[in-house]
mmCIF file with all atom_site columns, C-alpha atoms in Angstrom:
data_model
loop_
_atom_site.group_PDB
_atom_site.id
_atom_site.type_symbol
_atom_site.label_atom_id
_atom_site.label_alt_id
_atom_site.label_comp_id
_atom_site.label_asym_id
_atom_site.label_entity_id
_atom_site.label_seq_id
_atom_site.pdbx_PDB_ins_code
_atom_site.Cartn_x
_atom_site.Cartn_y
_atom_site.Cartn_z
_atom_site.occupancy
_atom_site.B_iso_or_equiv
_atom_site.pdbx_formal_charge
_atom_site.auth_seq_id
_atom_site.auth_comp_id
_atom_site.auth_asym_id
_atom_site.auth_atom_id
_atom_site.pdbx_PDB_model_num
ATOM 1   C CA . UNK A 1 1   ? 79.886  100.256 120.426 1.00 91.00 ? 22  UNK A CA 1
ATOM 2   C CA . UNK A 1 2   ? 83.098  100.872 118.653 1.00 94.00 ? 23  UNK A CA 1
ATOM 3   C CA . UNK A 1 3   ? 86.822  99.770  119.986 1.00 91.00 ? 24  UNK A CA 1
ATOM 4   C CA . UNK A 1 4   ? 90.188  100.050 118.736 1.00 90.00 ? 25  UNK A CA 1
ATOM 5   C CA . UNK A 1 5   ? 92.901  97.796  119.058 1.00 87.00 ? 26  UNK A CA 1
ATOM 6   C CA . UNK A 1 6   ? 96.546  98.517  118.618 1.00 85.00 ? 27  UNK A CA 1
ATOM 7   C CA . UNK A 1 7   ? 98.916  96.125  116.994 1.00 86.00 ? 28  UNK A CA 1
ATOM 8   C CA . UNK A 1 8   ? 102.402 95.813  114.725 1.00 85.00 ? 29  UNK A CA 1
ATOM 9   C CA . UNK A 1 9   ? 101.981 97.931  111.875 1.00 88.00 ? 30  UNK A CA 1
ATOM 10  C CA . UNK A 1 10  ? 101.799 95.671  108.578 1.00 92.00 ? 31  UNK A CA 1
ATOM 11  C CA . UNK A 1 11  ? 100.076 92.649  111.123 1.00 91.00 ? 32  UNK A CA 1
ATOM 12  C CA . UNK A 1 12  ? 96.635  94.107  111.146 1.00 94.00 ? 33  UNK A CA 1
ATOM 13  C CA . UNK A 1 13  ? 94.556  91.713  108.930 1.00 95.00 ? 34  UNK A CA 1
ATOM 14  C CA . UNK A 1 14  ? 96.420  88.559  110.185 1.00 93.00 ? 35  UNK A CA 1
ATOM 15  C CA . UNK A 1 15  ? 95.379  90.173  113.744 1.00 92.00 ? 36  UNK A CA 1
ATOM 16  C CA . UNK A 1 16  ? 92.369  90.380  112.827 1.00 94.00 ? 37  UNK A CA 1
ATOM 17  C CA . UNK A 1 17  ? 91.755  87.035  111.283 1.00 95.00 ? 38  UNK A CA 1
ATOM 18  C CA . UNK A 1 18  ? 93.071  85.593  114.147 1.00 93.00 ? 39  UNK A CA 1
ATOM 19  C CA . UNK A 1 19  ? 90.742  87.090  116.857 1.00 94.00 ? 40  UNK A CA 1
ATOM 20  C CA . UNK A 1 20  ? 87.800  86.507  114.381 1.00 94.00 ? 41  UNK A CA 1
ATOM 21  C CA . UNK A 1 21  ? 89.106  82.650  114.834 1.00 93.00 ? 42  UNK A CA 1
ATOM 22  C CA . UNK A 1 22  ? 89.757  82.782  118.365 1.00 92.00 ? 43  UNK A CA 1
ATOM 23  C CA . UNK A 1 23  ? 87.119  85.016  120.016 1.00 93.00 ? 44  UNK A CA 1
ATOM 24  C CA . UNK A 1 24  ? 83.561  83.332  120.001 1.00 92.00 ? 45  UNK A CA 1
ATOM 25  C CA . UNK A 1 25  ? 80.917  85.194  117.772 1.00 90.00 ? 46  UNK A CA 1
ATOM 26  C CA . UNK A 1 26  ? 78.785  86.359  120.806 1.00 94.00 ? 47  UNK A CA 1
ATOM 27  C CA . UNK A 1 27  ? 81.086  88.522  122.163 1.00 95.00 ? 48  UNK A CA 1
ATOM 28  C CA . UNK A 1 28  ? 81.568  90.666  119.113 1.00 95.00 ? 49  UNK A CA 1
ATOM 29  C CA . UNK A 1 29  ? 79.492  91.947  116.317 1.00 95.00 ? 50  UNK A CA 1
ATOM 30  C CA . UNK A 1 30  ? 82.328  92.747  113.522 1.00 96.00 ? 51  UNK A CA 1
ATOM 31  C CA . UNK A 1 31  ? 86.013  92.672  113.656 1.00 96.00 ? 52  UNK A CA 1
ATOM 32  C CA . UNK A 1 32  ? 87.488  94.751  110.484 1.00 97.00 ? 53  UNK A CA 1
ATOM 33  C CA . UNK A 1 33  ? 90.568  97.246  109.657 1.00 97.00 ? 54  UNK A CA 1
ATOM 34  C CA . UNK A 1 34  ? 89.792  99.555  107.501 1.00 97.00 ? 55  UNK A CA 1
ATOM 35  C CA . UNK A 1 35  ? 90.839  99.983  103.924 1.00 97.00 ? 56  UNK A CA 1
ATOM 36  C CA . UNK A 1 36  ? 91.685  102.167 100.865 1.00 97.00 ? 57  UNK A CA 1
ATOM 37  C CA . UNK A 1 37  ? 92.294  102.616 97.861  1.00 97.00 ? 58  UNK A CA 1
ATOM 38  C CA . UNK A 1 38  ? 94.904  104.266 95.926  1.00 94.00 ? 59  UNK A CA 1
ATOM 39  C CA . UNK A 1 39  ? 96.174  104.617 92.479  1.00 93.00 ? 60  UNK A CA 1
ATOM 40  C CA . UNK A 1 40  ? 100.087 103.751 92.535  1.00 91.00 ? 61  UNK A CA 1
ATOM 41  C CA . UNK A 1 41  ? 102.386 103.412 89.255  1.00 89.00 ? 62  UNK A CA 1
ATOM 42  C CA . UNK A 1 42  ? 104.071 99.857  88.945  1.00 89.00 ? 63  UNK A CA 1
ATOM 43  C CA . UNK A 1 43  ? 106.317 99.588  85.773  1.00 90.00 ? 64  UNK A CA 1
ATOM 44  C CA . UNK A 1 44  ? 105.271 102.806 83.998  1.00 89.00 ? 65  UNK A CA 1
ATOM 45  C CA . UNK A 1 45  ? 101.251 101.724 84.733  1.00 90.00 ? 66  UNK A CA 1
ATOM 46  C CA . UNK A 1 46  ? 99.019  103.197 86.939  1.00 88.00 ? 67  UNK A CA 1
ATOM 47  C CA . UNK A 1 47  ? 97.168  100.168 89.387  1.00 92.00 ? 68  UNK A CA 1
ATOM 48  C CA . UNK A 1 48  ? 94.733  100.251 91.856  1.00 93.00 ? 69  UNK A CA 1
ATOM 49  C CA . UNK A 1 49  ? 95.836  99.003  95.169  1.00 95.00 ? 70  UNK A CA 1
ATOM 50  C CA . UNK A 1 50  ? 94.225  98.285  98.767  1.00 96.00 ? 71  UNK A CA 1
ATOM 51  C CA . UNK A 1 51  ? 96.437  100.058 101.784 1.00 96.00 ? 72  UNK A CA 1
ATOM 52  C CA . UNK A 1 52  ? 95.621  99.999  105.520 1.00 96.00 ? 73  UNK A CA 1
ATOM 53  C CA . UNK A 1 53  ? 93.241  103.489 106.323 1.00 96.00 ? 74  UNK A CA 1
ATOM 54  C CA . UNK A 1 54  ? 94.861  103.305 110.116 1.00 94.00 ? 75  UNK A CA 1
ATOM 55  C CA . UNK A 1 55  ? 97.758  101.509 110.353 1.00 92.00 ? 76  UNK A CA 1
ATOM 56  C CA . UNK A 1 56  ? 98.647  99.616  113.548 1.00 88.00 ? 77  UNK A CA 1
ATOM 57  C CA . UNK A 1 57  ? 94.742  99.380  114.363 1.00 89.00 ? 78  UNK A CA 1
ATOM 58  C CA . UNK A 1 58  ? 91.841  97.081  114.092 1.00 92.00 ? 79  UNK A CA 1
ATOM 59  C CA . UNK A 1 59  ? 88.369  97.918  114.683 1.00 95.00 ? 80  UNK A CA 1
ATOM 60  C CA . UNK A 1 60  ? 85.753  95.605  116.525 1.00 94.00 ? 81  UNK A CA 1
ATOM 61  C CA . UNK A 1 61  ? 82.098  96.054  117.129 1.00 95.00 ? 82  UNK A CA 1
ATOM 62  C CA . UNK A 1 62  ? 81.102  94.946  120.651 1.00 94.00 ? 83  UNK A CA 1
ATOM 63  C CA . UNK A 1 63  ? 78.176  94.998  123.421 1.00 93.00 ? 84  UNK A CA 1
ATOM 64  C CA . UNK A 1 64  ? 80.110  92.972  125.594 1.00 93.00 ? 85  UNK A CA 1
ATOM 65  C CA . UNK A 1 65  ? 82.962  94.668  126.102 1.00 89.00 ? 86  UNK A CA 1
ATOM 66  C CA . UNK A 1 66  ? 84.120  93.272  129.168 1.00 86.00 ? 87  UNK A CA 1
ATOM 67  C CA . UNK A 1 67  ? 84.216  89.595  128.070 1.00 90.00 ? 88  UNK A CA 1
ATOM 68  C CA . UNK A 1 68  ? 85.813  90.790  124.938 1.00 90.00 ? 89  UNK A CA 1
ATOM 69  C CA . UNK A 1 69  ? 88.582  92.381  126.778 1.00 85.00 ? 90  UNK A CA 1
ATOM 70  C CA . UNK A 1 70  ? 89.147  89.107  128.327 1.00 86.00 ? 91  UNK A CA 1
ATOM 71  C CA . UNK A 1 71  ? 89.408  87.231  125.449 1.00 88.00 ? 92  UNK A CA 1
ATOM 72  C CA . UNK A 1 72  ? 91.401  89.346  123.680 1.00 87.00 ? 93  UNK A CA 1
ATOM 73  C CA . UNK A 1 73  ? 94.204  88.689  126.356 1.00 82.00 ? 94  UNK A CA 1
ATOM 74  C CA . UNK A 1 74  ? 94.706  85.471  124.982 1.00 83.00 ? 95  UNK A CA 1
ATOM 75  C CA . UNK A 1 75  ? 95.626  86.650  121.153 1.00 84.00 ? 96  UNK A CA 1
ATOM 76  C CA . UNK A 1 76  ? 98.608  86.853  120.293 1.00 76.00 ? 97  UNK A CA 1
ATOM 77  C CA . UNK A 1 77  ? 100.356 89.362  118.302 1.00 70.00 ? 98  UNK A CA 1
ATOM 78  C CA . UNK A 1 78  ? 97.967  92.165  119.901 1.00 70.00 ? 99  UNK A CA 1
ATOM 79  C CA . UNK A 1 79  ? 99.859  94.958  121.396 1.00 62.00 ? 100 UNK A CA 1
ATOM 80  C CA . UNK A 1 80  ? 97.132  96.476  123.480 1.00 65.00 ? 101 UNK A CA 1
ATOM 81  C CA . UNK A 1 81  ? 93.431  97.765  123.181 1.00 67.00 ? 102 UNK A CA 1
ATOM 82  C CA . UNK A 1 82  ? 93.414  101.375 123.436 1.00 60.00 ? 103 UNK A CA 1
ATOM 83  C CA . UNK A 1 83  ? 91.456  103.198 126.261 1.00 60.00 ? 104 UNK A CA 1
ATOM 84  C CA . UNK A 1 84  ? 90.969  106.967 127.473 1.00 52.00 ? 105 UNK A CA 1
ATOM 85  C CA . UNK A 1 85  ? 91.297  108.015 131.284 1.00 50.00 ? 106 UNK A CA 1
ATOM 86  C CA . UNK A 1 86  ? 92.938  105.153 132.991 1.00 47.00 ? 107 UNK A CA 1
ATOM 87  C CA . UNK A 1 87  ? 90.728  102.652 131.174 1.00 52.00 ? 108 UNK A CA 1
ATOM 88  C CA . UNK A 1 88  ? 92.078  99.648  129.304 1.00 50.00 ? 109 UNK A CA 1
ATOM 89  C CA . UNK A 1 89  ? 89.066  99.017  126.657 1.00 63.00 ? 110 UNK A CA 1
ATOM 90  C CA . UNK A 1 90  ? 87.366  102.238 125.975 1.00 70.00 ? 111 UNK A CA 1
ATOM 91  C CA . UNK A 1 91  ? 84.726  102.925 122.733 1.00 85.00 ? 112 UNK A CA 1
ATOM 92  C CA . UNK A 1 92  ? 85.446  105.423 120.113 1.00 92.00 ? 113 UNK A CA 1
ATOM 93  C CA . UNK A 1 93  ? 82.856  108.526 120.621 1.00 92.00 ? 114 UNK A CA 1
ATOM 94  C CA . UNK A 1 94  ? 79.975  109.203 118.039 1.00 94.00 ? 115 UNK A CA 1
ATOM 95  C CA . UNK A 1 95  ? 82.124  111.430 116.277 1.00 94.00 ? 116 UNK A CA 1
ATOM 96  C CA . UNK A 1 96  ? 85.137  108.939 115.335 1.00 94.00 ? 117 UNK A CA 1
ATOM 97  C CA . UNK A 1 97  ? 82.327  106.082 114.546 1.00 94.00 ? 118 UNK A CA 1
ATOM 98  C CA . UNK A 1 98  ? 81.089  108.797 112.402 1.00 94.00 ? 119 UNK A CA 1
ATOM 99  C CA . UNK A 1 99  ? 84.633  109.474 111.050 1.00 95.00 ? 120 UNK A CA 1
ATOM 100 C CA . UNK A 1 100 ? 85.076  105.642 110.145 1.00 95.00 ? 121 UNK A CA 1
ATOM 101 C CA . UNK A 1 101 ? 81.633  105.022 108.528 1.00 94.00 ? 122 UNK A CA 1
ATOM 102 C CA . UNK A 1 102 ? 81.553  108.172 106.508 1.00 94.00 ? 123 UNK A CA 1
ATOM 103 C CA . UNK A 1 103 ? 85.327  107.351 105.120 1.00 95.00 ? 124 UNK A CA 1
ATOM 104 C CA . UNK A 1 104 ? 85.127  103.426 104.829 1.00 95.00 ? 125 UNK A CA 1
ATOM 105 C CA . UNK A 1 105 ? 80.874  102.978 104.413 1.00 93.00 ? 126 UNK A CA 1
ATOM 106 C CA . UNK A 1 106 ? 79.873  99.739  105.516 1.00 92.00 ? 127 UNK A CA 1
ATOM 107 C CA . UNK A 1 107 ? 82.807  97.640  104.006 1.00 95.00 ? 128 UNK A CA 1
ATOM 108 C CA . UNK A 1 108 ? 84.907  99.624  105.580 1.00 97.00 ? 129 UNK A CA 1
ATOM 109 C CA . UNK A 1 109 ? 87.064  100.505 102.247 1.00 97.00 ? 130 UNK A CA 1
ATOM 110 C CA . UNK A 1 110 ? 87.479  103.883 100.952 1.00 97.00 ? 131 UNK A CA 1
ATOM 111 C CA . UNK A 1 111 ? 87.463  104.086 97.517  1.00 97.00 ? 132 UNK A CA 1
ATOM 112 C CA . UNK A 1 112 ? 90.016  106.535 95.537  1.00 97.00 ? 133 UNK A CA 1
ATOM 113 C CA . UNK A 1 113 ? 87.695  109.927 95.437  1.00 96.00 ? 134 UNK A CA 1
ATOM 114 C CA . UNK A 1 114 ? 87.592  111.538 92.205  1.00 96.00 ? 135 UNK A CA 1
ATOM 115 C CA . UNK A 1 115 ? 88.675  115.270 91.718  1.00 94.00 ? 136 UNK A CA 1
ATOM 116 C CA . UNK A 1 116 ? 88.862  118.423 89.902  1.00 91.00 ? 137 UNK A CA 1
ATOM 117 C CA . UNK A 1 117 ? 91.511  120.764 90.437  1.00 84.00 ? 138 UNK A CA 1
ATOM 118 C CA . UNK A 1 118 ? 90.359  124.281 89.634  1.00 82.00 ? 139 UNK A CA 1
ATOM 119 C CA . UNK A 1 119 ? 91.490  127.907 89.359  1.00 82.00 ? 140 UNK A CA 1
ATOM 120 C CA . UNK A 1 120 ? 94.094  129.097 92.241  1.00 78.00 ? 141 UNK A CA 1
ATOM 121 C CA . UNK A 1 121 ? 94.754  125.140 93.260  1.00 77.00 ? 142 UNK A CA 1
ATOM 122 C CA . UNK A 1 122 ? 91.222  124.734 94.756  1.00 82.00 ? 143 UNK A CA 1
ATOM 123 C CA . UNK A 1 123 ? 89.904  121.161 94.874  1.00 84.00 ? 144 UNK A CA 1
ATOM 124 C CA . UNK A 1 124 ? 86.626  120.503 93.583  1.00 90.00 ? 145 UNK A CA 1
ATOM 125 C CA . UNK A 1 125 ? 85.487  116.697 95.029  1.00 92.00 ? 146 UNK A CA 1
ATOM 126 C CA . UNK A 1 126 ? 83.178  115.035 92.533  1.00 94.00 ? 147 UNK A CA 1
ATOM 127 C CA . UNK A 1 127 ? 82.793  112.328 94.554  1.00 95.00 ? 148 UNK A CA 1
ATOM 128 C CA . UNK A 1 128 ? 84.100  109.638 96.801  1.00 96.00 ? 149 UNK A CA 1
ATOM 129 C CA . UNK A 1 129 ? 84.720  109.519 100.619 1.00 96.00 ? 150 UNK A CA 1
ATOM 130 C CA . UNK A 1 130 ? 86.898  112.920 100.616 1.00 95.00 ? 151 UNK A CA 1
ATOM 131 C CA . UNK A 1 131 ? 83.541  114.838 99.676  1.00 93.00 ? 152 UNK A CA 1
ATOM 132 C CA . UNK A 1 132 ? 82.914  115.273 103.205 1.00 91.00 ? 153 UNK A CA 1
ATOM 133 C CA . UNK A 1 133 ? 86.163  116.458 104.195 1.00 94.00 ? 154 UNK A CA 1
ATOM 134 C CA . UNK A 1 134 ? 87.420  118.910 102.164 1.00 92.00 ? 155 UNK A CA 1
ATOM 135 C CA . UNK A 1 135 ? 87.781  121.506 104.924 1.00 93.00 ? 156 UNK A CA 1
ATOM 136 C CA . UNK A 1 136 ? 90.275  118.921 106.451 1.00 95.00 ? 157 UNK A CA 1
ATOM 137 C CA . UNK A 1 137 ? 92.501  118.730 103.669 1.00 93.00 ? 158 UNK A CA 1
ATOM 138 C CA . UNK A 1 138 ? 96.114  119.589 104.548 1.00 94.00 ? 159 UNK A CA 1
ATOM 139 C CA . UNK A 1 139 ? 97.732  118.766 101.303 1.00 93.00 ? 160 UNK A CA 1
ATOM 140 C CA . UNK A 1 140 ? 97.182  116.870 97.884  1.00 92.00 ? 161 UNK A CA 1
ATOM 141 C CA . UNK A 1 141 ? 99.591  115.447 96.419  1.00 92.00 ? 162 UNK A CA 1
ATOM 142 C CA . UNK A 1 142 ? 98.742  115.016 93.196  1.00 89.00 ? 163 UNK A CA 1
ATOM 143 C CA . UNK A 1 143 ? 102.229 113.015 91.879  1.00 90.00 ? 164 UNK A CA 1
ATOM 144 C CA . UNK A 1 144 ? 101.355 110.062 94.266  1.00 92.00 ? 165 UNK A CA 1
ATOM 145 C CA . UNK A 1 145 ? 97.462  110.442 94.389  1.00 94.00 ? 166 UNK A CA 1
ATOM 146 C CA . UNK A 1 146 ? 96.558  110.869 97.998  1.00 94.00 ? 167 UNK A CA 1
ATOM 147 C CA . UNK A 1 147 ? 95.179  113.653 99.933  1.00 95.00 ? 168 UNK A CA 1
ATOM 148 C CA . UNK A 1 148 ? 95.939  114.164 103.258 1.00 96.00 ? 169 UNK A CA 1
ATOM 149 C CA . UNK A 1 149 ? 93.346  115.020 106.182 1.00 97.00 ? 170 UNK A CA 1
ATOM 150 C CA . UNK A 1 150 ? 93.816  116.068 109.474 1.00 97.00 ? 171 UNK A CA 1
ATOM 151 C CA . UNK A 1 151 ? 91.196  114.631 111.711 1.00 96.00 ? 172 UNK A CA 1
ATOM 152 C CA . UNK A 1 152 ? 90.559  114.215 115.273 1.00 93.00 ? 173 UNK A CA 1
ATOM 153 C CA . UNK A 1 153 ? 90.748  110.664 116.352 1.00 90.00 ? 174 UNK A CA 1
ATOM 154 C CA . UNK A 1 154 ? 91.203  108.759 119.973 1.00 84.00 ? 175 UNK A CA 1
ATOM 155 C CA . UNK A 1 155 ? 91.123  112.191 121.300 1.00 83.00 ? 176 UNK A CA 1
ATOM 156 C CA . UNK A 1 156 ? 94.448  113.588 118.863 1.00 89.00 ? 177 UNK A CA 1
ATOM 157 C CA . UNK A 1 157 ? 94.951  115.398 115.508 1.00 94.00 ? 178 UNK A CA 1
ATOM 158 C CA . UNK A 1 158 ? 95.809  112.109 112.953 1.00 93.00 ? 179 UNK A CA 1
ATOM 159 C CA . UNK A 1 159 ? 96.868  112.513 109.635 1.00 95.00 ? 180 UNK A CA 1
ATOM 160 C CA . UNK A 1 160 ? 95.206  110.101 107.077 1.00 96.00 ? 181 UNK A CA 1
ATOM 161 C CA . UNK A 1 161 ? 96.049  109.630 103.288 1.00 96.00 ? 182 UNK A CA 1
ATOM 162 C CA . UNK A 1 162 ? 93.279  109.293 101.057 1.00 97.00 ? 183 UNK A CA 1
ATOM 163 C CA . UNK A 1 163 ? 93.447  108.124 97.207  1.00 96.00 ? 184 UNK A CA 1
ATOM 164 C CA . UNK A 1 164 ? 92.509  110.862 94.537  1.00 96.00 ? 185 UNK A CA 1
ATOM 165 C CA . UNK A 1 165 ? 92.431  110.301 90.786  1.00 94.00 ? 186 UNK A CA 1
ATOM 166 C CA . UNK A 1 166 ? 92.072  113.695 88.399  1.00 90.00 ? 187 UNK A CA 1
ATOM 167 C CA . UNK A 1 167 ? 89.123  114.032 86.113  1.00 88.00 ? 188 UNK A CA 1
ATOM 168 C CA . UNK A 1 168 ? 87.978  116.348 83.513  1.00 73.00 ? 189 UNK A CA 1
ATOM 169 C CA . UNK A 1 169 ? 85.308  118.790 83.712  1.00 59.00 ? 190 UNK A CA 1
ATOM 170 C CA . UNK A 1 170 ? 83.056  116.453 82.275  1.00 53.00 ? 191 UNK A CA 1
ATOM 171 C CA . UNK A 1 171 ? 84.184  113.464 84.505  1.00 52.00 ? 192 UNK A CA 1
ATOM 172 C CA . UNK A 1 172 ? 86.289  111.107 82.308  1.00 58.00 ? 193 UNK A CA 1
ATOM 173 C CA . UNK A 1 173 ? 89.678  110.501 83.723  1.00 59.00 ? 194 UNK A CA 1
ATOM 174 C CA . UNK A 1 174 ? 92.463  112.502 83.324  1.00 56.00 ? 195 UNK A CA 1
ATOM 175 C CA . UNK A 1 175 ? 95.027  110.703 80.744  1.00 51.00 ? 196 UNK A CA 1
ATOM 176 C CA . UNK A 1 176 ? 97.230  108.597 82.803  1.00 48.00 ? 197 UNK A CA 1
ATOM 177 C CA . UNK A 1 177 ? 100.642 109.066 80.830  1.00 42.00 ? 198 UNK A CA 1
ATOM 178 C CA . UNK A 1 178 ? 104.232 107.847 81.227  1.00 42.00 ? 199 UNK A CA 1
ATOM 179 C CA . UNK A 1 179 ? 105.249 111.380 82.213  1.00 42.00 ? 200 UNK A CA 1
ATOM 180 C CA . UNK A 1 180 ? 102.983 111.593 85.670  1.00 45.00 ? 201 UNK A CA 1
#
């Protein structure tokens, strides 16, 4: 099963790292935080970067979640492991493991999804991890890249940015000019 763990925005992967070095291998399958891409402009060119998919939390694959738990009390930096109904250590449902393996795939790292933008504003996914979420698009913002979905996740609505990139009707890249 699937758990989340909370910590300090910006200290996920060196959270991570450190319970992968800490906690012993048989207690948990995978330990990951999830990943995306996005296209950002750096000195007038456009560059692919990696960004945090949910920030503030780190993933780990268990089925042995009770000695994880206790482990896990002895990590620093970790703010606390996030649980429904009075619980302290609780799994994500099949629908948020769904959510996470249909956005990340099994490296957990969204790539940028690649779009058309037809008549009347409507978005046309070519491909990419966004394909499967169109209805739960809330805005694209096409100056920075991203589309934003709105998703239910740990039992709330969450807002996650995805990275977009234009392309043509035949499926070359837009131009990506000084003006954008």
């Amino acid at each position: 099963m699937w758990y989340v763990i909370q910590t300090l925005g910006g200290e996920e992967e060196y959270t991570a790292d450190m319970i992968r070095k800490r906690i012993p291998p048989n207690y948990m399958e995978e330990c990951f935080v999830p990943k995306r891409e996005r296209i950002k402009k750096f000195r007038g060119q456009w560059n692919k970067v990696e960004e945090t998919l949910f920030p503030a939390y780190i993933f780990v694959v268990t089925d042995r979640p009770e000695e994880l738990y206790q482990e896990l009390r002895y990590v620093p930096k970790l703010t606390k492991v996030l649980g429904r109904e009075g619980q302290n250590f609780y799994p994500l449902n099949e629908e948020e493991e769904r959510l996470v393996r249909d956005i990340g795939g099994l490296n957990h790292w969204a790539p940028v999804s690649r779009i058309e933008i037809g008549e009347g504003k409507e978005i046309r996914v070519v491909d990419g991890p966004l394909k499967d979420y169109v209805e739960d698009v809330v805005k694209v913002n096409l100056h920075k890249r991203e589309a934003l979905i709105r998703v239910r996740f740990m039992g709330r609505e969450m807002e996650l940015k995805l990275g977009v990139e234009m392309v043509k009707e035949n499926g070359e890249h837009e131009g990506n000019h000084g003006g954008d």
